[in-house]
Short mmCIF file of the N, C-alpha and C atoms (twelve columns), coordinates in Angstrom:
data_MODEL
# 
_entry.id   MODEL 
# 
loop_
_atom_site.group_PDB 
_atom_site.id 
_atom_site.type_symbol 
_atom_site.label_atom_id 
_atom_site.label_alt_id 
_atom_site.label_comp_id 
_atom_site.label_asym_id 
_atom_site.label_seq_id 
_atom_site.Cartn_x 
_atom_site.Cartn_y 
_atom_site.Cartn_z 
_atom_site.pdbx_PDB_model_num 
ATOM 1   N N  . MET A 1  139.391 110.878 99.931  1 
ATOM 2   C CA . MET A 1  139.709 109.752 99.409  1 
ATOM 3   C C  . MET A 1  141.289 108.870 100.622 1 
ATOM 4   N N  . ALA A 2  141.043 107.942 101.228 1 
ATOM 5   C CA . ALA A 2  142.068 107.039 101.627 1 
ATOM 6   C C  . ALA A 2  143.316 106.440 101.082 1 
ATOM 7   N N  . GLU A 3  144.127 107.384 101.859 1 
ATOM 8   C CA . GLU A 3  145.255 106.806 101.047 1 
ATOM 9   C C  . GLU A 3  146.301 105.646 101.814 1 
ATOM 10  N N  . GLY A 4  145.600 104.925 103.076 1 
ATOM 11  C CA . GLY A 4  146.608 104.033 103.247 1 
ATOM 12  C C  . GLY A 4  147.277 104.458 104.390 1 
ATOM 13  N N  . ASN A 5  147.940 105.313 104.642 1 
ATOM 14  C CA . ASN A 5  148.348 106.423 105.991 1 
ATOM 15  C C  . ASN A 5  147.752 107.787 106.194 1 
ATOM 16  N N  . SER A 6  147.164 108.290 105.802 1 
ATOM 17  C CA . SER A 6  146.183 109.922 105.238 1 
ATOM 18  C C  . SER A 6  144.630 109.539 104.364 1 
ATOM 19  N N  . ILE A 7  144.109 110.893 104.674 1 
ATOM 20  C CA . ILE A 7  142.994 110.921 104.019 1 
ATOM 21  C C  . ILE A 7  142.976 112.142 103.741 1 
ATOM 22  N N  . SER A 8  143.062 111.808 102.441 1 
ATOM 23  C CA . SER A 8  143.528 113.079 100.970 1 
ATOM 24  C C  . SER A 8  142.153 113.640 100.684 1 
ATOM 25  N N  . TYR A 9  142.332 115.065 100.526 1 
ATOM 26  C CA . TYR A 9  140.409 115.973 99.921  1 
ATOM 27  C C  . TYR A 9  140.636 116.619 98.834  1 
ATOM 28  N N  . HIS A 10 139.786 116.259 97.715  1 
ATOM 29  C CA . HIS A 10 140.088 116.512 96.298  1 
ATOM 30  C C  . HIS A 10 139.335 117.389 95.935  1 
ATOM 31  N N  . ALA A 11 139.041 118.637 95.549  1 
ATOM 32  C CA . ALA A 11 138.339 119.348 95.001  1 
ATOM 33  C C  . ALA A 11 138.428 119.296 93.371  1 
ATOM 34  N N  . GLY A 12 138.857 118.304 92.464  1 
ATOM 35  C CA . GLY A 12 139.427 118.478 91.437  1 
ATOM 36  C C  . GLY A 12 140.662 118.460 90.848  1 
ATOM 37  N N  . SER A 13 140.806 119.356 92.232  1 
ATOM 38  C CA . SER A 13 142.906 118.666 92.459  1 
ATOM 39  C C  . SER A 13 143.155 118.296 93.879  1 
ATOM 40  N N  . PHE A 14 143.864 118.452 94.471  1 
ATOM 41  C CA . PHE A 14 144.741 118.091 95.838  1 
ATOM 42  C C  . PHE A 14 144.124 119.822 96.894  1 
ATOM 43  N N  . PHE A 15 143.477 119.497 97.827  1 
ATOM 44  C CA . PHE A 15 143.426 120.727 98.381  1 
ATOM 45  C C  . PHE A 15 144.008 120.521 100.186 1 
ATOM 46  N N  . LEU A 16 143.377 119.363 100.613 1 
ATOM 47  C CA . LEU A 16 144.032 118.805 102.003 1 
ATOM 48  C C  . LEU A 16 144.592 117.621 101.821 1 
ATOM 49  N N  . GLU A 17 145.582 117.148 102.713 1 
ATOM 50  C CA . GLU A 17 145.825 115.823 103.634 1 
ATOM 51  C C  . GLU A 17 145.849 115.885 105.343 1 
ATOM 52  N N  . VAL A 18 145.500 114.650 105.594 1 
ATOM 53  C CA . VAL A 18 145.520 115.227 107.034 1 
ATOM 54  C C  . VAL A 18 145.693 113.171 107.128 1 
ATOM 55  N N  . LEU A 19 147.237 113.595 108.232 1 
ATOM 56  C CA . LEU A 19 147.875 112.912 108.378 1 
ATOM 57  C C  . LEU A 19 148.231 112.189 109.943 1 
ATOM 58  N N  . PRO A 20 147.109 110.926 110.738 1 
ATOM 59  C CA . PRO A 20 147.510 110.841 111.885 1 
ATOM 60  C C  . PRO A 20 148.994 110.920 112.810 1 
ATOM 61  N N  . ARG A 21 149.165 111.026 114.030 1 
ATOM 62  C CA . ARG A 21 150.273 111.653 114.523 1 
ATOM 63  C C  . ARG A 21 149.934 111.344 116.001 1 
ATOM 64  N N  . ALA A 22 150.920 111.088 116.705 1 
ATOM 65  C CA . ALA A 22 150.776 110.740 118.373 1 
ATOM 66  C C  . ALA A 22 150.299 111.733 118.807 1 
ATOM 67  N N  . GLY A 23 149.050 111.650 119.429 1 
ATOM 68  C CA . GLY A 23 148.350 112.559 119.937 1 
ATOM 69  C C  . GLY A 23 147.890 113.951 119.190 1 
ATOM 70  N N  . ARG A 24 148.240 113.836 117.742 1 
ATOM 71  C CA . ARG A 24 147.623 115.023 117.300 1 
ATOM 72  C C  . ARG A 24 147.281 114.287 115.488 1 
ATOM 73  N N  . LEU A 25 146.832 115.743 114.937 1 
ATOM 74  C CA . LEU A 25 146.915 115.391 113.254 1 
ATOM 75  C C  . LEU A 25 147.662 116.331 112.975 1 
ATOM 76  N N  . LEU A 26 147.931 116.499 111.671 1 
ATOM 77  C CA . LEU A 26 149.368 117.139 111.191 1 
ATOM 78  C C  . LEU A 26 147.784 117.509 109.606 1 
ATOM 79  N N  . LEU A 27 147.497 118.033 109.712 1 
ATOM 80  C CA . LEU A 27 147.363 118.906 108.455 1 
ATOM 81  C C  . LEU A 27 147.878 119.110 107.600 1 
ATOM 82  N N  . VAL A 28 148.011 118.892 105.870 1 
ATOM 83  C CA . VAL A 28 148.745 119.109 104.837 1 
ATOM 84  C C  . VAL A 28 147.856 119.877 103.292 1 
ATOM 85  N N  . LEU A 29 148.309 121.522 104.051 1 
ATOM 86  C CA . LEU A 29 147.071 122.176 102.726 1 
ATOM 87  C C  . LEU A 29 147.880 122.480 101.562 1 
ATOM 88  N N  . ALA A 30 147.595 121.921 100.903 1 
ATOM 89  C CA . ALA A 30 148.259 122.751 98.736  1 
ATOM 90  C C  . ALA A 30 148.795 123.464 98.721  1 
ATOM 91  N N  . PRO A 31 148.087 124.716 99.394  1 
ATOM 92  C CA . PRO A 31 148.579 126.254 98.830  1 
ATOM 93  C C  . PRO A 31 149.359 126.954 99.175  1 
ATOM 94  N N  . GLU A 32 150.621 127.284 98.580  1 
ATOM 95  C CA . GLU A 32 151.585 127.834 99.007  1 
ATOM 96  C C  . GLU A 32 151.372 128.675 99.952  1 
ATOM 97  N N  . PHE A 33 152.638 129.034 101.554 1 
ATOM 98  C CA . PHE A 33 152.199 129.115 102.729 1 
ATOM 99  C C  . PHE A 33 152.148 131.188 102.637 1 
ATOM 100 N N  . ASN A 34 152.243 131.507 101.286 1 
ATOM 101 C CA . ASN A 34 152.132 133.018 101.598 1 
ATOM 102 C C  . ASN A 34 150.683 133.630 100.908 1 
ATOM 103 N N  . GLU A 35 149.964 131.994 100.015 1 
ATOM 104 C CA . GLU A 35 148.715 132.061 99.841  1 
ATOM 105 C C  . GLU A 35 147.805 132.509 100.640 1 
ATOM 106 N N  . ILE A 36 147.837 132.052 101.652 1 
ATOM 107 C CA . ILE A 36 147.256 131.604 103.185 1 
ATOM 108 C C  . ILE A 36 147.316 133.280 104.355 1 
ATOM 109 N N  . GLU A 37 146.105 133.711 104.303 1 
ATOM 110 C CA . GLU A 37 145.577 134.341 105.276 1 
ATOM 111 C C  . GLU A 37 145.374 133.558 106.851 1 
ATOM 112 N N  . ASP A 38 146.290 133.623 107.504 1 
ATOM 113 C CA . ASP A 38 146.469 133.235 109.008 1 
ATOM 114 C C  . ASP A 38 145.853 133.754 110.019 1 
ATOM 115 N N  . LEU A 39 145.150 134.172 110.307 1 
ATOM 116 C CA . LEU A 39 144.734 135.206 111.580 1 
ATOM 117 C C  . LEU A 39 145.158 134.631 113.125 1 
ATOM 118 N N  . ASN A 40 145.146 133.308 112.735 1 
ATOM 119 C CA . ASN A 40 145.170 132.442 114.821 1 
ATOM 120 C C  . ASN A 40 146.390 132.458 114.795 1 
ATOM 121 N N  . GLY A 41 147.640 132.375 113.553 1 
ATOM 122 C CA . GLY A 41 148.745 132.672 113.487 1 
ATOM 123 C C  . GLY A 41 148.849 130.937 114.167 1 
ATOM 124 N N  . ILE A 42 148.688 130.144 113.114 1 
ATOM 125 C CA . ILE A 42 148.675 128.197 113.502 1 
ATOM 126 C C  . ILE A 42 148.925 127.376 112.416 1 
ATOM 127 N N  . ALA A 43 149.124 128.615 111.026 1 
ATOM 128 C CA . ALA A 43 149.504 127.279 109.992 1 
ATOM 129 C C  . ALA A 43 151.014 127.933 110.052 1 
ATOM 130 N N  . GLN A 44 152.065 126.720 109.272 1 
ATOM 131 C CA . GLN A 44 153.477 126.931 109.555 1 
ATOM 132 C C  . GLN A 44 154.246 126.631 107.991 1 
ATOM 133 N N  . ASP A 45 154.554 127.185 107.515 1 
ATOM 134 C CA . ASP A 45 155.577 127.238 105.754 1 
ATOM 135 C C  . ASP A 45 155.739 125.625 106.639 1 
ATOM 136 N N  . ALA A 46 154.865 124.567 105.246 1 
ATOM 137 C CA . ALA A 46 155.420 123.341 104.834 1 
ATOM 138 C C  . ALA A 46 156.899 123.103 104.004 1 
ATOM 139 N N  . THR A 47 157.395 123.590 103.676 1 
ATOM 140 C CA . THR A 47 158.354 123.902 102.405 1 
ATOM 141 C C  . THR A 47 160.160 123.880 103.368 1 
ATOM 142 N N  . GLN A 48 159.196 123.992 104.903 1 
ATOM 143 C CA . GLN A 48 160.634 124.151 105.943 1 
ATOM 144 C C  . GLN A 48 160.910 122.446 106.021 1 
ATOM 145 N N  . TRP A 49 160.085 121.412 105.651 1 
ATOM 146 C CA . TRP A 49 159.952 120.360 105.936 1 
ATOM 147 C C  . TRP A 49 160.794 119.361 104.312 1 
ATOM 148 N N  . LYS A 50 161.548 118.286 104.320 1 
ATOM 149 C CA . LYS A 50 161.731 117.679 102.677 1 
ATOM 150 C C  . LYS A 50 160.524 116.942 102.215 1 
ATOM 151 N N  . TYR A 51 159.710 116.038 103.412 1 
ATOM 152 C CA . TYR A 51 158.754 115.253 103.069 1 
ATOM 153 C C  . TYR A 51 158.074 115.481 104.875 1 
ATOM 154 N N  . PHE A 52 156.906 114.584 104.621 1 
ATOM 155 C CA . PHE A 52 156.387 114.345 105.997 1 
ATOM 156 C C  . PHE A 52 156.153 112.682 105.625 1 
ATOM 157 N N  . VAL A 53 156.091 111.806 106.520 1 
ATOM 158 C CA . VAL A 53 155.581 110.455 106.628 1 
ATOM 159 C C  . VAL A 53 154.338 109.549 106.358 1 
ATOM 160 N N  . GLY A 54 154.036 109.322 105.344 1 
ATOM 161 C CA . GLY A 54 153.041 108.771 105.158 1 
ATOM 162 C C  . GLY A 54 151.633 109.725 104.388 1 
ATOM 163 N N  . SER A 55 152.571 110.670 104.172 1 
ATOM 164 C CA . SER A 55 151.977 111.693 102.932 1 
ATOM 165 C C  . SER A 55 152.446 111.295 101.432 1 
ATOM 166 N N  . LYS A 56 150.963 111.727 100.917 1 
ATOM 167 C CA . LYS A 56 150.885 111.586 99.296  1 
ATOM 168 C C  . LYS A 56 151.612 112.392 98.642  1 
ATOM 169 N N  . TYR A 57 150.910 113.998 99.157  1 
ATOM 170 C CA . TYR A 57 151.381 114.625 98.587  1 
ATOM 171 C C  . TYR A 57 152.133 116.225 99.236  1 
ATOM 172 N N  . ASP A 58 152.116 117.077 98.273  1 
ATOM 173 C CA . ASP A 58 153.107 118.013 98.647  1 
ATOM 174 C C  . ASP A 58 151.626 119.007 98.679  1 
ATOM 175 N N  . GLY A 59 152.894 120.181 100.135 1 
ATOM 176 C CA . GLY A 59 151.766 121.548 100.533 1 
ATOM 177 C C  . GLY A 59 152.707 122.101 100.962 1 
ATOM 178 N N  . GLY A 60 152.021 123.700 100.951 1 
ATOM 179 C CA . GLY A 60 152.694 124.580 101.599 1 
ATOM 180 C C  . GLY A 60 152.791 124.869 102.483 1 
ATOM 181 N N  . VAL A 61 151.070 124.699 103.612 1 
ATOM 182 C CA . VAL A 61 151.269 124.952 104.730 1 
ATOM 183 C C  . VAL A 61 151.070 123.645 105.518 1 
ATOM 184 N N  . ALA A 62 151.189 123.189 106.641 1 
ATOM 185 C CA . ALA A 62 150.896 122.491 107.844 1 
ATOM 186 C C  . ALA A 62 150.295 123.072 109.072 1 
ATOM 187 N N  . ILE A 63 149.336 121.766 109.770 1 
ATOM 188 C CA . ILE A 63 148.710 122.648 110.859 1 
ATOM 189 C C  . ILE A 63 148.880 121.432 111.630 1 
ATOM 190 N N  . SER A 64 149.107 121.796 112.657 1 
ATOM 191 C CA . SER A 64 148.992 120.767 113.910 1 
ATOM 192 C C  . SER A 64 147.800 120.939 114.178 1 
ATOM 193 N N  . VAL A 65 146.599 119.783 114.522 1 
ATOM 194 C CA . VAL A 65 145.360 119.852 115.566 1 
ATOM 195 C C  . VAL A 65 145.806 118.761 116.661 1 
ATOM 196 N N  . ARG A 66 145.781 118.846 117.738 1 
ATOM 197 C CA . ARG A 66 145.206 118.368 119.140 1 
ATOM 198 C C  . ARG A 66 144.004 118.664 119.767 1 
ATOM 199 N N  . ASP A 67 142.983 119.521 119.113 1 
ATOM 200 C CA . ASP A 67 141.995 119.303 120.031 1 
ATOM 201 C C  . ASP A 67 141.431 120.036 119.432 1 
ATOM 202 N N  . ALA A 68 139.779 120.109 119.918 1 
ATOM 203 C CA . ALA A 68 138.769 120.883 118.708 1 
ATOM 204 C C  . ALA A 68 138.773 122.176 118.741 1 
ATOM 205 N N  . GLU A 69 139.162 122.884 119.846 1 
ATOM 206 C CA . GLU A 69 139.335 124.461 119.339 1 
ATOM 207 C C  . GLU A 69 140.176 124.298 117.964 1 
ATOM 208 N N  . ASP A 70 141.745 123.618 117.965 1 
ATOM 209 C CA . ASP A 70 142.344 123.298 116.993 1 
ATOM 210 C C  . ASP A 70 141.791 123.698 115.189 1 
ATOM 211 N N  . VAL A 71 140.909 122.597 115.950 1 
ATOM 212 C CA . VAL A 71 139.909 122.458 114.800 1 
ATOM 213 C C  . VAL A 71 138.876 123.231 114.129 1 
ATOM 214 N N  . THR A 72 138.852 123.983 115.283 1 
ATOM 215 C CA . THR A 72 137.769 125.455 114.560 1 
ATOM 216 C C  . THR A 72 138.474 126.440 113.995 1 
ATOM 217 N N  . ARG A 73 139.622 126.874 115.304 1 
ATOM 218 C CA . ARG A 73 141.118 127.928 113.735 1 
ATOM 219 C C  . ARG A 73 141.468 127.140 112.686 1 
ATOM 220 N N  . SER A 74 141.563 125.813 112.724 1 
ATOM 221 C CA . SER A 74 142.124 125.959 111.625 1 
ATOM 222 C C  . SER A 74 140.651 125.750 109.917 1 
ATOM 223 N N  . MET A 75 139.657 125.814 110.239 1 
ATOM 224 C CA . MET A 75 138.806 125.303 109.641 1 
ATOM 225 C C  . MET A 75 138.925 126.715 108.176 1 
ATOM 226 N N  . PRO A 76 138.837 128.140 108.706 1 
ATOM 227 C CA . PRO A 76 139.100 128.884 108.023 1 
ATOM 228 C C  . PRO A 76 140.263 128.841 106.781 1 
ATOM 229 N N  . LEU A 77 141.115 128.275 107.362 1 
ATOM 230 C CA . LEU A 77 142.427 127.895 106.740 1 
ATOM 231 C C  . LEU A 77 142.400 126.610 105.699 1 
ATOM 232 N N  . ILE A 78 141.489 125.627 106.032 1 
ATOM 233 C CA . ILE A 78 140.778 124.859 105.073 1 
ATOM 234 C C  . ILE A 78 140.441 125.127 103.663 1 
ATOM 235 N N  . ARG A 79 139.342 126.273 103.958 1 
ATOM 236 C CA . ARG A 79 137.952 126.719 103.040 1 
ATOM 237 C C  . ARG A 79 139.477 127.535 101.986 1 
ATOM 238 N N  . GLN A 80 140.165 128.177 102.997 1 
ATOM 239 C CA . GLN A 80 141.115 129.301 101.663 1 
ATOM 240 C C  . GLN A 80 141.899 128.484 100.676 1 
ATOM 241 N N  . ALA A 81 142.551 126.619 101.113 1 
ATOM 242 C CA . ALA A 81 142.783 126.435 100.940 1 
ATOM 243 C C  . ALA A 81 141.971 125.540 99.688  1 
ATOM 244 N N  . LEU A 82 140.749 125.336 99.652  1 
ATOM 245 C CA . LEU A 82 139.686 124.954 98.358  1 
ATOM 246 C C  . LEU A 82 139.152 125.926 98.104  1 
ATOM 247 N N  . GLU A 83 138.864 127.043 98.412  1 
ATOM 248 C CA . GLU A 83 138.933 128.336 97.517  1 
ATOM 249 C C  . GLU A 83 140.463 128.742 96.661  1 
ATOM 250 N N  . ILE A 84 140.912 128.159 96.880  1 
ATOM 251 C CA . ILE A 84 142.566 128.407 96.316  1 
ATOM 252 C C  . ILE A 84 142.543 127.865 94.925  1 
ATOM 253 N N  . VAL A 85 142.783 126.352 95.275  1 
ATOM 254 C CA . VAL A 85 143.131 125.117 94.945  1 
ATOM 255 C C  . VAL A 85 141.741 125.106 93.559  1 
ATOM 256 N N  . GLY A 86 140.373 125.368 93.741  1 
ATOM 257 C CA . GLY A 86 138.928 125.994 93.244  1 
ATOM 258 C C  . GLY A 86 138.910 126.947 91.511  1 
ATOM 259 N N  . ARG A 87 140.077 127.446 92.074  1 
ATOM 260 C CA . ARG A 87 140.321 128.678 90.909  1 
ATOM 261 C C  . ARG A 87 140.446 128.232 89.472  1 
# 
């Protein structure tokens, strides 16, 4: 769903928001940081920040995406977020 300054994805409820940034994308995932198994070490605990500029949703995980390799590494985390929200 286009949100003005972002794109959000829902499967019944919110699980992913994509926020454009200079030279990268910021992915915000709905699950809490401790619910995600991050084998690549790319996830950050989003509770470190009060909010993300342009974001409509709160999430527990943030991922910075700069290139195609980052997209590939983030896909397992996005799938986990979808599974967790769909429970």
